[in-house]
Coordinates of C-alpha atoms in Angstrom, one line a residue:
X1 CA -61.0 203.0 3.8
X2 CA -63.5 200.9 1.6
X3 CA -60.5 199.8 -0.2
X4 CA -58.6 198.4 3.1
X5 CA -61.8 197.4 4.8
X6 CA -62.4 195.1 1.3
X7 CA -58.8 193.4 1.7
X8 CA -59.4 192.8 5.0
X9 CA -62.3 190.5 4.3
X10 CA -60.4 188.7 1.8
X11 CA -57.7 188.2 3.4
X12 CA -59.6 187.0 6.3
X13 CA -61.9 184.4 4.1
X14 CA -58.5 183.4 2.0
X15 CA -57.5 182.1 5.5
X16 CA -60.7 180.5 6.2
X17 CA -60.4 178.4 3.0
X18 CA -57.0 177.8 3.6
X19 CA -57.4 176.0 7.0
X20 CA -60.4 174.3 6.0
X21 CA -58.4 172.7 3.3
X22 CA -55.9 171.6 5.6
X23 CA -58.2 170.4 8.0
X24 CA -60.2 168.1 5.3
X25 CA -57.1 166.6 3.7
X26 CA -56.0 162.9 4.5
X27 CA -53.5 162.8 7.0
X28 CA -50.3 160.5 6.5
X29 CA -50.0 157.1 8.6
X30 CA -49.4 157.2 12.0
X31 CA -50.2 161.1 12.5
X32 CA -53.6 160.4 14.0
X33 CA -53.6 159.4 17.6
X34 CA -55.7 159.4 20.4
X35 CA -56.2 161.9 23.0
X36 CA -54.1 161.5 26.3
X37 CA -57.8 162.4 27.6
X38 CA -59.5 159.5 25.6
X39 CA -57.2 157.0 26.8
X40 CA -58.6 157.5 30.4
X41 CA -61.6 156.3 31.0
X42 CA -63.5 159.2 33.6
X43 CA -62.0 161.9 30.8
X44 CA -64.6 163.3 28.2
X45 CA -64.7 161.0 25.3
X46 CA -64.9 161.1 21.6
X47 CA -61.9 163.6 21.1
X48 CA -59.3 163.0 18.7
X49 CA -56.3 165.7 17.9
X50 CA -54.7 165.9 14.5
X51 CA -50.8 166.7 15.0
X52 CA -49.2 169.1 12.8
X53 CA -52.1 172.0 13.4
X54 CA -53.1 174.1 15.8
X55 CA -54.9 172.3 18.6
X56 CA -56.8 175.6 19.4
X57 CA -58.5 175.9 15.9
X58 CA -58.5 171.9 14.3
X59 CA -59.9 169.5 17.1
X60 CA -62.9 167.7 16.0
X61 CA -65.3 165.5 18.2
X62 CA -66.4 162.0 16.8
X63 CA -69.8 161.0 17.5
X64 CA -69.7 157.2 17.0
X65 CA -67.2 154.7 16.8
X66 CA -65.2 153.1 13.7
X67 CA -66.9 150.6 12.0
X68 CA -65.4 147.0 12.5
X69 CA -63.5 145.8 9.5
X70 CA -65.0 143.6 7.4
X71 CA -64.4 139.4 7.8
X72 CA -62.5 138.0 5.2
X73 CA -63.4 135.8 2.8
X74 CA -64.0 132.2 3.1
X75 CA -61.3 130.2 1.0
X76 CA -62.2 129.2 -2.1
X77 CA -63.2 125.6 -2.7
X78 CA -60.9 123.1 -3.4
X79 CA -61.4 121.3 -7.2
X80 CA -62.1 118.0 -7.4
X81 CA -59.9 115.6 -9.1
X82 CA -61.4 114.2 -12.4
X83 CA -59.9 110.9 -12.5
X84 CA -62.4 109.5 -10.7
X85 CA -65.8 108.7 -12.4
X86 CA -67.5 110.0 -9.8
X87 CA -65.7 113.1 -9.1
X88 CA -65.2 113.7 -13.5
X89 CA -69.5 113.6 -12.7
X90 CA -69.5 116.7 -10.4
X91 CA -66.9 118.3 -11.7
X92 CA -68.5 118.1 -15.8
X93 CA -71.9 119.6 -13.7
X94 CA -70.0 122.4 -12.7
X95 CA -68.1 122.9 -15.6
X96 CA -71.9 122.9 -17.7
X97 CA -72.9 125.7 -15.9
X98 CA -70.5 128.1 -17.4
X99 CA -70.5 126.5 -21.0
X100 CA -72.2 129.1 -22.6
X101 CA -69.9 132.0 -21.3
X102 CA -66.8 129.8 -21.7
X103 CA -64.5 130.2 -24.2
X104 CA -64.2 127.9 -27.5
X105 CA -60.7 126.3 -25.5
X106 CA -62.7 125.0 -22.4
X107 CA -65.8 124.3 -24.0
X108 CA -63.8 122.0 -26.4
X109 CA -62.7 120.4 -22.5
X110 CA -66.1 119.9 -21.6
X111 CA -66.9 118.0 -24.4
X112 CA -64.5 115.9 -24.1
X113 CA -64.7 115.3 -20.4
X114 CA -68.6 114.7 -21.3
X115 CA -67.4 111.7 -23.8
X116 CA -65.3 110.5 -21.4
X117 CA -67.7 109.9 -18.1
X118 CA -70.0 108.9 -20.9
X119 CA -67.6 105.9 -21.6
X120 CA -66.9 105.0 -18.3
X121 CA -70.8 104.5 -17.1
X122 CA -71.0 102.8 -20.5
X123 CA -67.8 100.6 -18.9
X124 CA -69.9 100.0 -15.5
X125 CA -73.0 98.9 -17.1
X126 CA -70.8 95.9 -18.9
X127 CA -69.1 95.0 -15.4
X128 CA -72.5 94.9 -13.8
X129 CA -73.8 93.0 -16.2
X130 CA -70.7 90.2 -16.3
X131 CA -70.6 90.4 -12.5
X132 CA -74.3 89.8 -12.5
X133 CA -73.9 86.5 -15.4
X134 CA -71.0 84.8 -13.2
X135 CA -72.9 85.1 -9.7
X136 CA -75.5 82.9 -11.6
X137 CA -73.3 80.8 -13.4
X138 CA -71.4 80.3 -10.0
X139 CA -74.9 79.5 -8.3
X140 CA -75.8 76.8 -11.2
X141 CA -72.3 75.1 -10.4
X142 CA -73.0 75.0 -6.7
X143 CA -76.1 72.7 -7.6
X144 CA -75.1 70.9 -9.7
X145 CA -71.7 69.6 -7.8
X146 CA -74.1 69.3 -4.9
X147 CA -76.2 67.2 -6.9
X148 CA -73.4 64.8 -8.2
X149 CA -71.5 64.7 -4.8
X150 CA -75.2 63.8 -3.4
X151 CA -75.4 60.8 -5.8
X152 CA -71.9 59.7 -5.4
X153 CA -72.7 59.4 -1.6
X154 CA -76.0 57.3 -2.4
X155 CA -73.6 55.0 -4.4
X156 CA -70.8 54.2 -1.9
X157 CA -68.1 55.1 0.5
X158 CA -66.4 58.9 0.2
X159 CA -64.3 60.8 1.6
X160 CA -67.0 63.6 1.8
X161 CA -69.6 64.1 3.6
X162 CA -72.7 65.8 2.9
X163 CA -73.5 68.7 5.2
X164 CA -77.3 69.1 4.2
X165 CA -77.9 65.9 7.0
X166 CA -76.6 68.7 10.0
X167 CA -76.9 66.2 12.8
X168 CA -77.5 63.5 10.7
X169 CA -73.8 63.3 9.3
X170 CA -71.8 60.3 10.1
X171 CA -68.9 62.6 11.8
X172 CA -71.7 63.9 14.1
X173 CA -73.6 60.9 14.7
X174 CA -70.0 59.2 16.1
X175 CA -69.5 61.8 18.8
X176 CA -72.8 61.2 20.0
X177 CA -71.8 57.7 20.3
X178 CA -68.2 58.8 22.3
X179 CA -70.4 61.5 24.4
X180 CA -73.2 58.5 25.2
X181 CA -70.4 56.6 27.0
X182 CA -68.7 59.9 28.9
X183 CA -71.8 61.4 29.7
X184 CA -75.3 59.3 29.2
X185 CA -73.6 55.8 30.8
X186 CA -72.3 57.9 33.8
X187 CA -75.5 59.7 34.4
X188 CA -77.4 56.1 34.1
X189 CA -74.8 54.7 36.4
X190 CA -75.5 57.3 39.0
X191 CA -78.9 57.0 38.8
X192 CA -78.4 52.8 39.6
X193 CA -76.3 54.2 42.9
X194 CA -80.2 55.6 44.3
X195 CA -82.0 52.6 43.5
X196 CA -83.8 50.7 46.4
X197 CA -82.3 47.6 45.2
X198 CA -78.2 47.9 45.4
X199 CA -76.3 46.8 42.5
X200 CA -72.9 45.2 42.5
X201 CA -70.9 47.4 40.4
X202 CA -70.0 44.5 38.1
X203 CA -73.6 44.1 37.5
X204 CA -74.1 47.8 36.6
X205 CA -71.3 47.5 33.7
X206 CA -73.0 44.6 32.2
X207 CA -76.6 46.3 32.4
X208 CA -75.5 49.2 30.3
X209 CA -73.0 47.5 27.9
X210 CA -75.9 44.8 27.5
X211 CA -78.0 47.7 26.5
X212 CA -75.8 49.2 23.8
X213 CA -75.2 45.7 22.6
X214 CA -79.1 44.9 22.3
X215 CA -79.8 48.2 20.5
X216 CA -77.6 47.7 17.8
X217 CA -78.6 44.1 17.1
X218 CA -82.0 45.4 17.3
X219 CA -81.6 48.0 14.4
X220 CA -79.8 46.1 12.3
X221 CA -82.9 43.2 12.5
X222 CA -85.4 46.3 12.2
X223 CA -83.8 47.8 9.2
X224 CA -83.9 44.9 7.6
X225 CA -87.2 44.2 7.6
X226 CA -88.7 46.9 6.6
X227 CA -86.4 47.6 3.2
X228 CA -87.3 43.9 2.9
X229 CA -91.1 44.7 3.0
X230 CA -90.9 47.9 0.8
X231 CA -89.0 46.8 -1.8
X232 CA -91.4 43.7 -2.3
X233 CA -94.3 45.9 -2.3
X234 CA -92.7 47.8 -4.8
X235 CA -91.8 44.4 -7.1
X236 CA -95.1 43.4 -6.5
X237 CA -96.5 45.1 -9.5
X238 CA -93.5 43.8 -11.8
X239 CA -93.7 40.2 -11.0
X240 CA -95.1 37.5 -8.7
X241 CA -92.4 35.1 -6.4
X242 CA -90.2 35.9 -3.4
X243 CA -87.3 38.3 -4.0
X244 CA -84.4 35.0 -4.1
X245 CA -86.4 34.0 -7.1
X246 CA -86.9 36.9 -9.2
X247 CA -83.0 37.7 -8.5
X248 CA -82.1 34.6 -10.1
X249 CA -84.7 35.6 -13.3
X250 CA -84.0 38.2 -14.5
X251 CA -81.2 41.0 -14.0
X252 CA -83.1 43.9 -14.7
X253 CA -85.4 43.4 -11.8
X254 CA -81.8 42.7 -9.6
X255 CA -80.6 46.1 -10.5
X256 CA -83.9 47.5 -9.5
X257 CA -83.8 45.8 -6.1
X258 CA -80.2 47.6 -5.8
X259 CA -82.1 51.1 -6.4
X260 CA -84.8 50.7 -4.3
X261 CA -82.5 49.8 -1.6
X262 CA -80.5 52.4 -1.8
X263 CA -83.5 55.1 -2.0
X264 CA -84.9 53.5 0.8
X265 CA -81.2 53.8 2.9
X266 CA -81.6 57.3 2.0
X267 CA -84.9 57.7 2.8
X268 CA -83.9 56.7 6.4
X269 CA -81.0 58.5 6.7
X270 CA -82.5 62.0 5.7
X271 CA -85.5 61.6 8.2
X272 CA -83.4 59.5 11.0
X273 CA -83.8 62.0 13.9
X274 CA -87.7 62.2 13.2
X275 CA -88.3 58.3 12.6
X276 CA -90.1 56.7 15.3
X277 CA -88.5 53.9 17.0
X278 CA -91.0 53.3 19.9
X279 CA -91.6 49.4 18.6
X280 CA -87.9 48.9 18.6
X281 CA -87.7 50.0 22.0
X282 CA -90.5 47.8 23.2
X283 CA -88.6 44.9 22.1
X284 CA -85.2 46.0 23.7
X285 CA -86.5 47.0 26.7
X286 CA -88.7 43.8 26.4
X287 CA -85.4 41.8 26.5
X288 CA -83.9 43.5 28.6
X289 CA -86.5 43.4 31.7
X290 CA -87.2 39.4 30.8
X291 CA -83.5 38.5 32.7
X292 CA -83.7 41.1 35.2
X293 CA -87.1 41.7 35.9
X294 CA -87.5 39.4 38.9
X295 CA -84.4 39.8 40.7
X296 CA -84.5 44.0 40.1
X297 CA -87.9 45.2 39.4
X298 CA -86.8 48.7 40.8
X299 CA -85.4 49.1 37.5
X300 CA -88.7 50.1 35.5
X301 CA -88.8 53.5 37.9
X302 CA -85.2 54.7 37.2
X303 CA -85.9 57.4 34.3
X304 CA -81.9 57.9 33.6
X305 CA -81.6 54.3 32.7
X306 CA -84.9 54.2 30.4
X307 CA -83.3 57.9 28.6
X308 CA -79.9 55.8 28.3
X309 CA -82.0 52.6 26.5
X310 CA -83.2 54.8 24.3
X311 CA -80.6 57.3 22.9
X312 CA -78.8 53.6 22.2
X313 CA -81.3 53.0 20.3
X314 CA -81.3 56.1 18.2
X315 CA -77.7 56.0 18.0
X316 CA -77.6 52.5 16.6
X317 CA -80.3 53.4 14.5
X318 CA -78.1 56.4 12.8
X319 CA -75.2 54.7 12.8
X320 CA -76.5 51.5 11.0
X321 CA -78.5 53.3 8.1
X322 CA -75.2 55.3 7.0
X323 CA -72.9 54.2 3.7
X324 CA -70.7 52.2 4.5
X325 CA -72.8 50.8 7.6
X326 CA -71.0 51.5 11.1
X327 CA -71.2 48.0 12.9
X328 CA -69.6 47.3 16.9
X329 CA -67.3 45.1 18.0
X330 CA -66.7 43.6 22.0
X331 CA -65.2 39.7 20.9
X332 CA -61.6 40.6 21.3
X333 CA -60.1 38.7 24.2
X334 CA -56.6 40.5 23.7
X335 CA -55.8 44.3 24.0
X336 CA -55.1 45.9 20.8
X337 CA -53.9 49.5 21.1
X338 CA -55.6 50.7 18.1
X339 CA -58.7 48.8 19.0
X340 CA -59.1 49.5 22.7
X341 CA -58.5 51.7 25.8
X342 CA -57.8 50.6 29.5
X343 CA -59.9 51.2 32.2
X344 CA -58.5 53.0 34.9
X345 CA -58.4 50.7 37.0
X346 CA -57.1 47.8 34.6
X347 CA -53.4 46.2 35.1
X348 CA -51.9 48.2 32.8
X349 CA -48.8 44.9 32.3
X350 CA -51.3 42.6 31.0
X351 CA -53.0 42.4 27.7
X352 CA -55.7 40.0 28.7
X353 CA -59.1 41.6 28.6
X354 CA -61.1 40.7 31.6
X355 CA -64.4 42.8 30.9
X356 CA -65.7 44.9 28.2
X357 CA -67.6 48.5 29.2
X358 CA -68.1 49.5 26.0
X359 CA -68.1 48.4 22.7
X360 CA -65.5 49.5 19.8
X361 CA -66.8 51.3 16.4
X362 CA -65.8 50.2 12.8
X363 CA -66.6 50.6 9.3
X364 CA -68.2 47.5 8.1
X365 CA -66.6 47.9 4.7
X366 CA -62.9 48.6 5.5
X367 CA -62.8 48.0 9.2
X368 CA -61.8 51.0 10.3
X369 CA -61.9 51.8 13.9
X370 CA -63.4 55.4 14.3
X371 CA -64.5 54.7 18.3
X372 CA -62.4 52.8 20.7
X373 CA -63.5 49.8 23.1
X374 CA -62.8 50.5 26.7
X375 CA -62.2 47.4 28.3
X376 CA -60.4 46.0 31.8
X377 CA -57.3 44.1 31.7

């Protein structure tokens, strides 16, 4: 009986081992499922059932969940080109960072890489530098062709003008002159429409073309005088006599006259649109008012006519200063098509000019006509 009652025990713990072998090892793919009970919702959860033994003696209960898988990992990043200085920089960074566990292949790589980013800043440094030597080379040029086209303009007639006088630059100063007679004569025509004293419209045109006329006689006289007066206070310390004689003297002191002329002529064309002209238009307005002063005296209160007198004279003023001298002209009595424009209401079959309203504009020197007369026919 001992003898039986001793197999029986190991026959029952032989079993015992055997189905907790079974039950520990790892099941192939796709032989674990879930529960029909798990998949419902109100069932018991956290059963699973492993197929292939007995349901009555190998169901276990899980009491937590599966872990989530792990996230993958980021992509490497992606190696920068060394062809470009810049990126041959980072890259050789990175590449120092594992010289000393690197094999004897890539440290020989390094090294060379090293030598060549090493040229290539050397290679930027000279470009800078060059660069840096032609901007001031190109700077120097610029002053000095500014300074030789400036003197070739004191000296005479060019093509060129020079754009330090802004406003001041013949080109410039001849608009003005067109936009006196389309804008400033209409506007001082107007203003002779609300005047007391009416005006015959005949006698309006001669007003303001006798203005423009007076003005530009009156620079011209102006001018005149006072180069006159500075050049002989400047040949007053070089010799006594009037200028005529020491001309005939001695031709040193002619050619000296000639460059104090011209610095002079430069002088006034640099500070035109400062230079006070309030004596000139004394005397134009002075002129003016001694012809018309009695029969019109209404004309002293119109503001729009005295602006008109004196932008005329400022414009004269510019225009007489410049090199070659801008000069007008009004003593054609036949129309010229290159010299004049019709009035509007001018008889466009007859080439007699009746009237002028405003004067033409010519070079003095070559005669060229950069401002048209307008004129009734």
């Amino acid at each position: 009986m001992l003898d039986a009652s001793v197999a029986l025990y190991a026959v029952m713990g032989l079993s015992l081992a055997i189905g907790y072998l079974v039950i520990r090892a790892p099941s192939p793919a796709g032989h674990i499922r879930a529960r029909d009970d798990d998949l419902n919702p109100t069932a018991s959860p956290s059963k699973t059932t492993i197929t292939g033994v007995d349901a009555s003696t190998q169901t276990t209960t899980a009491t937590h969940p599966p872990p989530p898988p792990p996230p993958p990992p980021p992509p490497p990043p992606l190696p920068l080109p060394p062809s470009a200085p810049g990126n041959a920089a980072i890259h050789l960074a990175e590449c120092r960072q594992d010289r000393d566990t690197a094999p004897s292949s890539s440290v020989a790589a390094l090294r060379s890489l090293e030598a060549q980013v090493e040229k290539m800043e050397a290679q930027i440094v000279q470009y800078k530098q060059a660069i840096g030597k032609m901007d001031a080379d190109n700077i120097r040029l610029k002053e000095r062709l500014a300074e030789q086209a400036s003197v070739q303009m004191a000296k005479g007639p060019t093509p060129f003008e020079d754009l330090g006088l802004g406003e001041n630059r013949p080109s410039e100063i001849i608009r003005r002159y067109t936009d006196l007679y389309s804008d400033g004569r209409t506007e001082a025509r107007d203003a002779l429409d609300l005047l007391p004293q009416e005006l015959e419209d005949e006698d309006k045109d001669k007003l303001l073309f006798s203005i423009i006329v007076l003005s530009f006689r009156q620079a011209e006289k102006s001018i005149g005088d006072r180069v006159e007066v500075i050049t002989e206070a400047i040949l007053s310390s070089v010799a006594k006599g009037t200028t005529d004689g020491l001309i005939d003297k001695d031709k040193r002191l002619r050619n000296l006259i000639y460059d104090v002329t011209e610095s002079v002529m430069v002088y006034f064309r640099k500070s035109v649109s400062t230079f006070d002209v309030s004596e000139d238009l004394k005397v134009v307005n002075g002129q003016l008012w001694s012809k018309l002063v009695d029969q019109y005296a209404s004309l002293r209160q119109c503001l729009e006519l005295e602006r008109f007198t004196e932008d005329s004279l400022k414009i004269a003023w510019a225009l007489t200063i410049q090199n070659p001298r801008y000069v007008i002209e009004f003593d054609e009595s036949e129309f010229r098509e290159d010299r004049q424009v019709r009035f509007h209401s001018s008889n466009p079959g007859s080439k007699v000019i009746r009237a002028h309203l405003w004067p033409a504009l010519v070079e003095q020197t070559t005669g060229f006509c950069v401002c048209k007369a307008v004129v009734i026919t």
